Short mmCIF file of N, CA and C in Angstrom, two decimals:
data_model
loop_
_atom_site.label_atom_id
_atom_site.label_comp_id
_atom_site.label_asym_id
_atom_site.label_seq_id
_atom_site.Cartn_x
_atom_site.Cartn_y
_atom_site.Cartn_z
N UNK Q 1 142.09 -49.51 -41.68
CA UNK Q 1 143.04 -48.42 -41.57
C UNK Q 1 144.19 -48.58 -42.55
N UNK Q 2 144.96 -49.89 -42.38
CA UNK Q 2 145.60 -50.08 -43.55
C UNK Q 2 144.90 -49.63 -44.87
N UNK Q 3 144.18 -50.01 -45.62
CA UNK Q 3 143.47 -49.70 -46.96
C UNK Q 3 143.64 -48.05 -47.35
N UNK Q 4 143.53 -47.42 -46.42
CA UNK Q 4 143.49 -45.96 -46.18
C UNK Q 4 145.18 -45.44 -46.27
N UNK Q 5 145.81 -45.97 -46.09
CA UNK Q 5 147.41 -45.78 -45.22
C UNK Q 5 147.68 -46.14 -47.30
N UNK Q 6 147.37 -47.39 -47.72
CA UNK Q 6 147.79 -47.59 -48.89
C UNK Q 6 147.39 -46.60 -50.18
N UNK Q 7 146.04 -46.13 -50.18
CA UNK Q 7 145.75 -45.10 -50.94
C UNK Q 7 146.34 -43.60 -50.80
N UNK Q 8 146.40 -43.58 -49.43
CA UNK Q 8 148.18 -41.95 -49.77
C UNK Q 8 148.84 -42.19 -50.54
N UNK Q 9 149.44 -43.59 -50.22
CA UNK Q 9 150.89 -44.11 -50.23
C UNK Q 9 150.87 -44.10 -51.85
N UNK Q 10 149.98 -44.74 -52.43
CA UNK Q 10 149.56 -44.87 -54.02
C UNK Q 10 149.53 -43.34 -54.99
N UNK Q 11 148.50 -42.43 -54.33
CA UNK Q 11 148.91 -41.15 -54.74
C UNK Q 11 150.12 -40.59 -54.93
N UNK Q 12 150.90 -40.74 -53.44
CA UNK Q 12 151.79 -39.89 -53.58
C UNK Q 12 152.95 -40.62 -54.29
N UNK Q 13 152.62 -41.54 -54.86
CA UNK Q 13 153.76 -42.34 -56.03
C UNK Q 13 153.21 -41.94 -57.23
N UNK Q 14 152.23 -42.00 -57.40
CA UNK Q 14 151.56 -41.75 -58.56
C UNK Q 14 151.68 -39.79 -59.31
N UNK Q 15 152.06 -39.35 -58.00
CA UNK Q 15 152.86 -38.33 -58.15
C UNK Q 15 153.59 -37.94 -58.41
N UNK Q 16 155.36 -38.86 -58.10
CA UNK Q 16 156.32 -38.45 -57.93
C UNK Q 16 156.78 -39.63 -59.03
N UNK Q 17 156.50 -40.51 -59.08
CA UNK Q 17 156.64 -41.69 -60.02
C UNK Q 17 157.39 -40.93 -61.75
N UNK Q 18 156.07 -40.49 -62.02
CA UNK Q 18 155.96 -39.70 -63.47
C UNK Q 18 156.75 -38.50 -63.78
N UNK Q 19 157.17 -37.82 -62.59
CA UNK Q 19 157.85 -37.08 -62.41
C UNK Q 19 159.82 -37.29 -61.89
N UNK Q 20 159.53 -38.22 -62.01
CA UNK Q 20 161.22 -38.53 -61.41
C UNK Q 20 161.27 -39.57 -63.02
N UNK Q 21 160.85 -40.30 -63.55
CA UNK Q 21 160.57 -40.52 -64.69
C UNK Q 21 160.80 -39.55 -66.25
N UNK Q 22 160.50 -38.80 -65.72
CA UNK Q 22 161.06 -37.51 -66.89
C UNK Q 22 162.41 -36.83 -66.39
N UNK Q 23 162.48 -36.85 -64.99
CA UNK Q 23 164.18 -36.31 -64.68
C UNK Q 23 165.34 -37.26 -65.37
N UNK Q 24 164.56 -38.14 -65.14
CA UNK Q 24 165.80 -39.54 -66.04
C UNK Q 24 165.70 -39.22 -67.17
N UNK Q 25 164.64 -39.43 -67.68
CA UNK Q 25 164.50 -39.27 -69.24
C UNK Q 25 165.37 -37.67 -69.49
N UNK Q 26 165.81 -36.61 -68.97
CA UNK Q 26 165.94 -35.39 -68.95
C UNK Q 26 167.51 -35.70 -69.40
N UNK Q 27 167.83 -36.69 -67.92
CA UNK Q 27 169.62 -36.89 -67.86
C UNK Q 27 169.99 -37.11 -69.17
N UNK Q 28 169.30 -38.50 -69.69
CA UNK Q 28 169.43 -39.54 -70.90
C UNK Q 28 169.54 -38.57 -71.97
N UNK Q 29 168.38 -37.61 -71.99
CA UNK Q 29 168.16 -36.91 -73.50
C UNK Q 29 169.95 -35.98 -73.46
N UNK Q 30 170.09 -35.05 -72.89
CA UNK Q 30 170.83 -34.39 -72.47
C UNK Q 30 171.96 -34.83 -72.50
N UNK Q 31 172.20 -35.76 -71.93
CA UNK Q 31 173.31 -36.39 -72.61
C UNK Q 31 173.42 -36.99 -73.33
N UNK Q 32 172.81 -37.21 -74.51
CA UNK Q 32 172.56 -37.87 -75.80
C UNK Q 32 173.46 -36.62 -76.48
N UNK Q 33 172.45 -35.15 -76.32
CA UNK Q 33 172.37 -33.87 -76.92
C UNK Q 33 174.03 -33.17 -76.82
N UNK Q 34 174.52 -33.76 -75.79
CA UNK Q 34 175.73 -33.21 -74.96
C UNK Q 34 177.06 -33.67 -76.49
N UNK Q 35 176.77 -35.30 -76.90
CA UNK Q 35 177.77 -36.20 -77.11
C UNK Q 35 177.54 -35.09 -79.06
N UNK Q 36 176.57 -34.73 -79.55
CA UNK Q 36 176.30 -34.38 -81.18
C UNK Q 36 176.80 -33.35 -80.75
N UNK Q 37 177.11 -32.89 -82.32
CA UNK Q 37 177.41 -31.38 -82.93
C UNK Q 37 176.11 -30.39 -83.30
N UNK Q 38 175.25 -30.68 -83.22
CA UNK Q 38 174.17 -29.86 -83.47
C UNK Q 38 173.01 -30.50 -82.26
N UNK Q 39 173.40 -29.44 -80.75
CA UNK Q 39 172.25 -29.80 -79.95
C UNK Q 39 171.15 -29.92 -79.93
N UNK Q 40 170.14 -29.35 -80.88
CA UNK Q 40 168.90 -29.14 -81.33
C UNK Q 40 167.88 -28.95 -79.94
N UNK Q 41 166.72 -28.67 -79.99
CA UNK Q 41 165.75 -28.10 -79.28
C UNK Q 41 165.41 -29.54 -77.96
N UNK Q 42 166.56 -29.78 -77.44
CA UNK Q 42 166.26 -30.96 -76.42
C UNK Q 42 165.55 -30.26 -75.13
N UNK Q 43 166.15 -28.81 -74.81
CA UNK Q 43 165.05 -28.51 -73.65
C UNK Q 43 163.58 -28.20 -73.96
N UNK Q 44 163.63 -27.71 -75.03
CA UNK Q 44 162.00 -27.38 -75.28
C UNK Q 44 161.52 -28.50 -75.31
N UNK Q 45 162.21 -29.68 -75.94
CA UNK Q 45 161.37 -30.97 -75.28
C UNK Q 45 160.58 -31.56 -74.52
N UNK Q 46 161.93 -31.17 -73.43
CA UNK Q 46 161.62 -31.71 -72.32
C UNK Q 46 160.13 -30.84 -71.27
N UNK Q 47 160.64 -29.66 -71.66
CA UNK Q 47 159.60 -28.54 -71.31
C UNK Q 47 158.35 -29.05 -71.63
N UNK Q 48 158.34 -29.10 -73.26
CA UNK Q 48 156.85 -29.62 -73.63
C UNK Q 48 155.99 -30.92 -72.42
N UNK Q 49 157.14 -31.77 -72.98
CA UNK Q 49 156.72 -32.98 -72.12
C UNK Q 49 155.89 -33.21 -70.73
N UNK Q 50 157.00 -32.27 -69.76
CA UNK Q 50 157.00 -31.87 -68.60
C UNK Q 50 155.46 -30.88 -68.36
N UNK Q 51 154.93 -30.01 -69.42
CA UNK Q 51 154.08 -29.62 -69.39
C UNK Q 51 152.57 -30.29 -69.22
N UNK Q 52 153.22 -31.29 -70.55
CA UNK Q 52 151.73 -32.47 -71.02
C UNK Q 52 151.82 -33.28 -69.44
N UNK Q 53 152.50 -33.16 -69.07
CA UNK Q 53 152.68 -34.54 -68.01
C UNK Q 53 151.78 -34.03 -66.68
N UNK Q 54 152.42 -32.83 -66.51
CA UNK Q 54 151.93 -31.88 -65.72
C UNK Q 54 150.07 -31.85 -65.58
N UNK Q 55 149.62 -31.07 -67.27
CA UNK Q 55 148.39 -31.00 -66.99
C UNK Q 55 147.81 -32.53 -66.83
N UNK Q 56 148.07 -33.29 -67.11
CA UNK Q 56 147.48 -34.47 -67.33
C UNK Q 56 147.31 -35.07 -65.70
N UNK Q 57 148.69 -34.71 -64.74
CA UNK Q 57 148.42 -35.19 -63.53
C UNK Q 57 147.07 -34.07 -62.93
N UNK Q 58 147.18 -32.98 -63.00
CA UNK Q 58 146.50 -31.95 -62.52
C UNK Q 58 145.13 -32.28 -63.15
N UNK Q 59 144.43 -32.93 -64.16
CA UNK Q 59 143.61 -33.18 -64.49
C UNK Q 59 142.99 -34.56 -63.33
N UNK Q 60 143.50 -35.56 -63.65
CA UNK Q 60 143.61 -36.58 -62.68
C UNK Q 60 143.40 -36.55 -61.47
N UNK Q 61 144.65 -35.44 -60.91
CA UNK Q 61 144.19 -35.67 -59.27
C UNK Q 61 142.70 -34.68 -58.94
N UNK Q 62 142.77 -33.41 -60.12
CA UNK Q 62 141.31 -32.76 -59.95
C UNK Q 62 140.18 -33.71 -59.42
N UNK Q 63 139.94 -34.72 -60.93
CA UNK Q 63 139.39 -36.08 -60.64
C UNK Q 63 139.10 -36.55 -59.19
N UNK Q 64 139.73 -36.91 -58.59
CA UNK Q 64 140.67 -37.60 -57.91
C UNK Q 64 139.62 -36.62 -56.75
N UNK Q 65 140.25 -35.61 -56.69
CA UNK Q 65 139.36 -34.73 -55.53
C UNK Q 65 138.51 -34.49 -55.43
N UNK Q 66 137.84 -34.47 -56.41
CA UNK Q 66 136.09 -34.05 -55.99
C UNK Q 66 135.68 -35.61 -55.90
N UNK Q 67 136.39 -36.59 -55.98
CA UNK Q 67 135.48 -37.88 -56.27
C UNK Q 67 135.60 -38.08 -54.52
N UNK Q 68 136.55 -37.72 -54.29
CA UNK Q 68 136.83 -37.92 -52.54
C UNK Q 68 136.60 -37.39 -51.50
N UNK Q 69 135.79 -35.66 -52.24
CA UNK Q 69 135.36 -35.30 -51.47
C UNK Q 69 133.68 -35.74 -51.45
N UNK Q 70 133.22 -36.33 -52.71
CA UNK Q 70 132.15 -36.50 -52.52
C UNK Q 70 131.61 -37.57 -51.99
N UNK Q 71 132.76 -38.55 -51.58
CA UNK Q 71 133.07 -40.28 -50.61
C UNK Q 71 133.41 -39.62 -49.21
N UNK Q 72 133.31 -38.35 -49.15
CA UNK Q 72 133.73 -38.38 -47.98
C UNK Q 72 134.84 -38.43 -47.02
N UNK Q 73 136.07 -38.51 -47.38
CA UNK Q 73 137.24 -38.97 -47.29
C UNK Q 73 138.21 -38.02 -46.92
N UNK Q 74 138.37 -37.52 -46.13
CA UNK Q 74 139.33 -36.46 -45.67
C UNK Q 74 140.90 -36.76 -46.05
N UNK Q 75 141.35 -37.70 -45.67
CA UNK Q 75 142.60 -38.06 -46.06
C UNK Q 75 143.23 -37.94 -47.38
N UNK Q 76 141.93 -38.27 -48.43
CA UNK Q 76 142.17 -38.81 -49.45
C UNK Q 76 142.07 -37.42 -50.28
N UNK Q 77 141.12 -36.86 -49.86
CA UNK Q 77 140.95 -35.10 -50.39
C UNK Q 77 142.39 -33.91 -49.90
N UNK Q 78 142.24 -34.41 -48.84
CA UNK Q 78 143.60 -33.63 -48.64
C UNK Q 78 145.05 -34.07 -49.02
N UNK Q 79 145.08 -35.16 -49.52
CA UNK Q 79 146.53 -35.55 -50.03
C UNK Q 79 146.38 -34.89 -51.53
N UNK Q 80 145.10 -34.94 -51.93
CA UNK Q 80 145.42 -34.30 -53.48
C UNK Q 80 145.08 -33.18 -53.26
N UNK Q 81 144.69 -32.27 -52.32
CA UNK Q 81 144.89 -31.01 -51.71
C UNK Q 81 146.07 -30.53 -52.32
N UNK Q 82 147.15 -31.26 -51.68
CA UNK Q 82 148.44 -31.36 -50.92
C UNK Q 82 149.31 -31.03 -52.14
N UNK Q 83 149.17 -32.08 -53.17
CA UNK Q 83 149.33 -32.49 -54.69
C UNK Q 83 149.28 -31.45 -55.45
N UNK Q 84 147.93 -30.91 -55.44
CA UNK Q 84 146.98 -30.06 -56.54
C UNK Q 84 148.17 -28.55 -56.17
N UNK Q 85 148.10 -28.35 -55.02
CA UNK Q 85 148.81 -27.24 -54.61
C UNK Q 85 150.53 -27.51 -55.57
N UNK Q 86 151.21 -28.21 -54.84
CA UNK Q 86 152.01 -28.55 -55.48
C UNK Q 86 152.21 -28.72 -56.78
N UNK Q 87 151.21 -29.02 -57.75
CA UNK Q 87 151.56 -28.70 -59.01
C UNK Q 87 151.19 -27.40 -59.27
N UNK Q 88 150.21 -27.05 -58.94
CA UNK Q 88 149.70 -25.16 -59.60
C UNK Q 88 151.32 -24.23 -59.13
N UNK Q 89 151.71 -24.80 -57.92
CA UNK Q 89 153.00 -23.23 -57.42
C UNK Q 89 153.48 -23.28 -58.49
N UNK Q 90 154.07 -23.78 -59.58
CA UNK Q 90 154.85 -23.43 -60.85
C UNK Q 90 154.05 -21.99 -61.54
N UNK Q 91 152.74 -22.39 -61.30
CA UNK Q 91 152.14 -21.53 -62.21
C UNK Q 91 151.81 -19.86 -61.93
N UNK Q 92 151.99 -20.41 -60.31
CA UNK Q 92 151.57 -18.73 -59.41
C UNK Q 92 153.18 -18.06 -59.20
N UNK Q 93 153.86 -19.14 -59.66
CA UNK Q 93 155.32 -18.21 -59.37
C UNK Q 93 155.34 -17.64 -60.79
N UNK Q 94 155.39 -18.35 -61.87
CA UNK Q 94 155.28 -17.55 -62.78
C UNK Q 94 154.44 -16.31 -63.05
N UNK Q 95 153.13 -16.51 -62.66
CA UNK Q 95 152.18 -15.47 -62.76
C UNK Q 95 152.86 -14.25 -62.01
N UNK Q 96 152.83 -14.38 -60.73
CA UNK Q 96 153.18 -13.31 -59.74
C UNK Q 96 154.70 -12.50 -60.21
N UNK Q 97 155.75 -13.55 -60.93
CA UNK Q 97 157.31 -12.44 -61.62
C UNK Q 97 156.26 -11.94 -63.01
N UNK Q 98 155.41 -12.54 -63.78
CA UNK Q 98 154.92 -11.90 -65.04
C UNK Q 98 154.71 -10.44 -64.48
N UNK Q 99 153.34 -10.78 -64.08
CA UNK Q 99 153.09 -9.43 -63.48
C UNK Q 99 153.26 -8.03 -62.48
N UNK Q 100 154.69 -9.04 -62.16
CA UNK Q 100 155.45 -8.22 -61.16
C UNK Q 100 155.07 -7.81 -59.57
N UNK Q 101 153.82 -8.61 -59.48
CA UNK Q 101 153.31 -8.59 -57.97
C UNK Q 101 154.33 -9.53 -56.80
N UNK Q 102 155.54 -9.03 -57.10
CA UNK Q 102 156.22 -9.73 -56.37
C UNK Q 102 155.97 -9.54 -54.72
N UNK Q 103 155.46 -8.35 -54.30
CA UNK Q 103 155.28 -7.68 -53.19
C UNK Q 103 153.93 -7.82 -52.61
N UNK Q 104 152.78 -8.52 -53.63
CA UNK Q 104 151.72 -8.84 -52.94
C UNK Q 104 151.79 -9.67 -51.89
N UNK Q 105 150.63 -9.63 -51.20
CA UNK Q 105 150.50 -10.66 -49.97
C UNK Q 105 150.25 -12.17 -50.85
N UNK Q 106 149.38 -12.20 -51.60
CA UNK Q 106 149.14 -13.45 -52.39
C UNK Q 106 150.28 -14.38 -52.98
N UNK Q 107 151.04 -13.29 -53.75
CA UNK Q 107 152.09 -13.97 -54.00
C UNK Q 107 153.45 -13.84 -53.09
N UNK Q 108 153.40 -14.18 -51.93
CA UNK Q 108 154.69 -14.36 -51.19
C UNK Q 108 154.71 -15.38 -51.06
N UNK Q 109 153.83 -16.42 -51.12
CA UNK Q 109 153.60 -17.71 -50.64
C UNK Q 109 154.20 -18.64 -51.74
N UNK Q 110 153.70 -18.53 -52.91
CA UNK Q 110 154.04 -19.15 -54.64
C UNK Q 110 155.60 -18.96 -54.45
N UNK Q 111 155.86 -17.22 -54.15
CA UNK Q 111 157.30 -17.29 -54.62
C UNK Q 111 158.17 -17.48 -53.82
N UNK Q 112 157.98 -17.59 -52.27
CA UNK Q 112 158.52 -17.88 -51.49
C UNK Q 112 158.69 -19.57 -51.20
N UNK Q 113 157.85 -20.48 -51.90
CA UNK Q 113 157.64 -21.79 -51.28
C UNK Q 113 158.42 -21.97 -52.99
N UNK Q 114 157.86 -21.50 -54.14
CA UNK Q 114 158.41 -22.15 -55.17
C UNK Q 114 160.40 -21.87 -55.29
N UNK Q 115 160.38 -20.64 -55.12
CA UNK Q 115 162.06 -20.40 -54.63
C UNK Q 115 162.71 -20.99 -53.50
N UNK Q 116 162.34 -21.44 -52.56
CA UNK Q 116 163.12 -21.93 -52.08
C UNK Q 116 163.10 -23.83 -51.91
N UNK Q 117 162.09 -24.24 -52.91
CA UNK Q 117 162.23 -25.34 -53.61
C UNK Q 117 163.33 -25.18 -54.86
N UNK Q 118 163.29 -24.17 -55.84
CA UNK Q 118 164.97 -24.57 -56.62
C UNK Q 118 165.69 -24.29 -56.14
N UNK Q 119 166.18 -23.57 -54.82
CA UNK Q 119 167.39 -23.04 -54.17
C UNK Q 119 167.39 -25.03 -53.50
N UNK Q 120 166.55 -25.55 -53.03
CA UNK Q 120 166.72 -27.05 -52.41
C UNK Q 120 167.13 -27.58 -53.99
N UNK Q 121 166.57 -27.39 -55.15
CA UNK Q 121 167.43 -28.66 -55.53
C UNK Q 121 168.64 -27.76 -56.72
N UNK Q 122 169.15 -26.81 -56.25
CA UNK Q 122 170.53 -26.61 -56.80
C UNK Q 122 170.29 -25.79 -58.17
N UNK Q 123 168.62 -25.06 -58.45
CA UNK Q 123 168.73 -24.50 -59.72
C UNK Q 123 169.07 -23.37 -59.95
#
């Protein structure tokens, strides 16, 4: 049971790890950018970055899920369930203001769960 308890525990670092990792790196750049006379393209940077980082986890935990669902593993499928979801809402909130389906049933969920995640962290 332990062994099981440690492989969440590993994911969900392996999650948040890489990602709190670029918030630092975000502060650092930014205030590098803050101290010059010519700010130059530091958010598109970070954007880029944040992107590559992004698909690369979403590739991974994809990985990650079908290998666990095909072991059998409920726990282990549903934490990158859990994950997988969590990285795509960026993408369905965007989709759903692109196309203005703000009022669909589909997208209340994206924009309702992804908005009131930046209203939690102050954006």
């Amino acid at each position: 049971m332990k062994k099981h308890a440690y492989a969440i525990v590993i994911r969900l670092f392996l999650f948040i790890a890489p990602l709190y990792a670029l918030h630092l790196f975000a502060l650092n750049a930014f205030e590098q950018a803050r101290r010059q006379e010519h700010h130059g393209d530091t958010g598109l940077g970070i954007a880029i970055v944040l992107g590559l980082v992004s698909l690369m986890m979403l590739l991974g935990f994809f990985i990650d899920f079908i290998v666990q669902i095909k072991r059998k593993w409920p726990a282990g499928y549903l934490t990158d369930a859990i994950i997988l979801l969590a990285l795509l809402m960026p993408f369905g909130w965007f989709a759903c203001n692109w196309y203005g389906l703000g009022e669909n049933v589909a997208c209340k969920l994206p924009l309702a769960g992804f908005g009131s995640f930046l209203e939690w962290m102050n954006l």
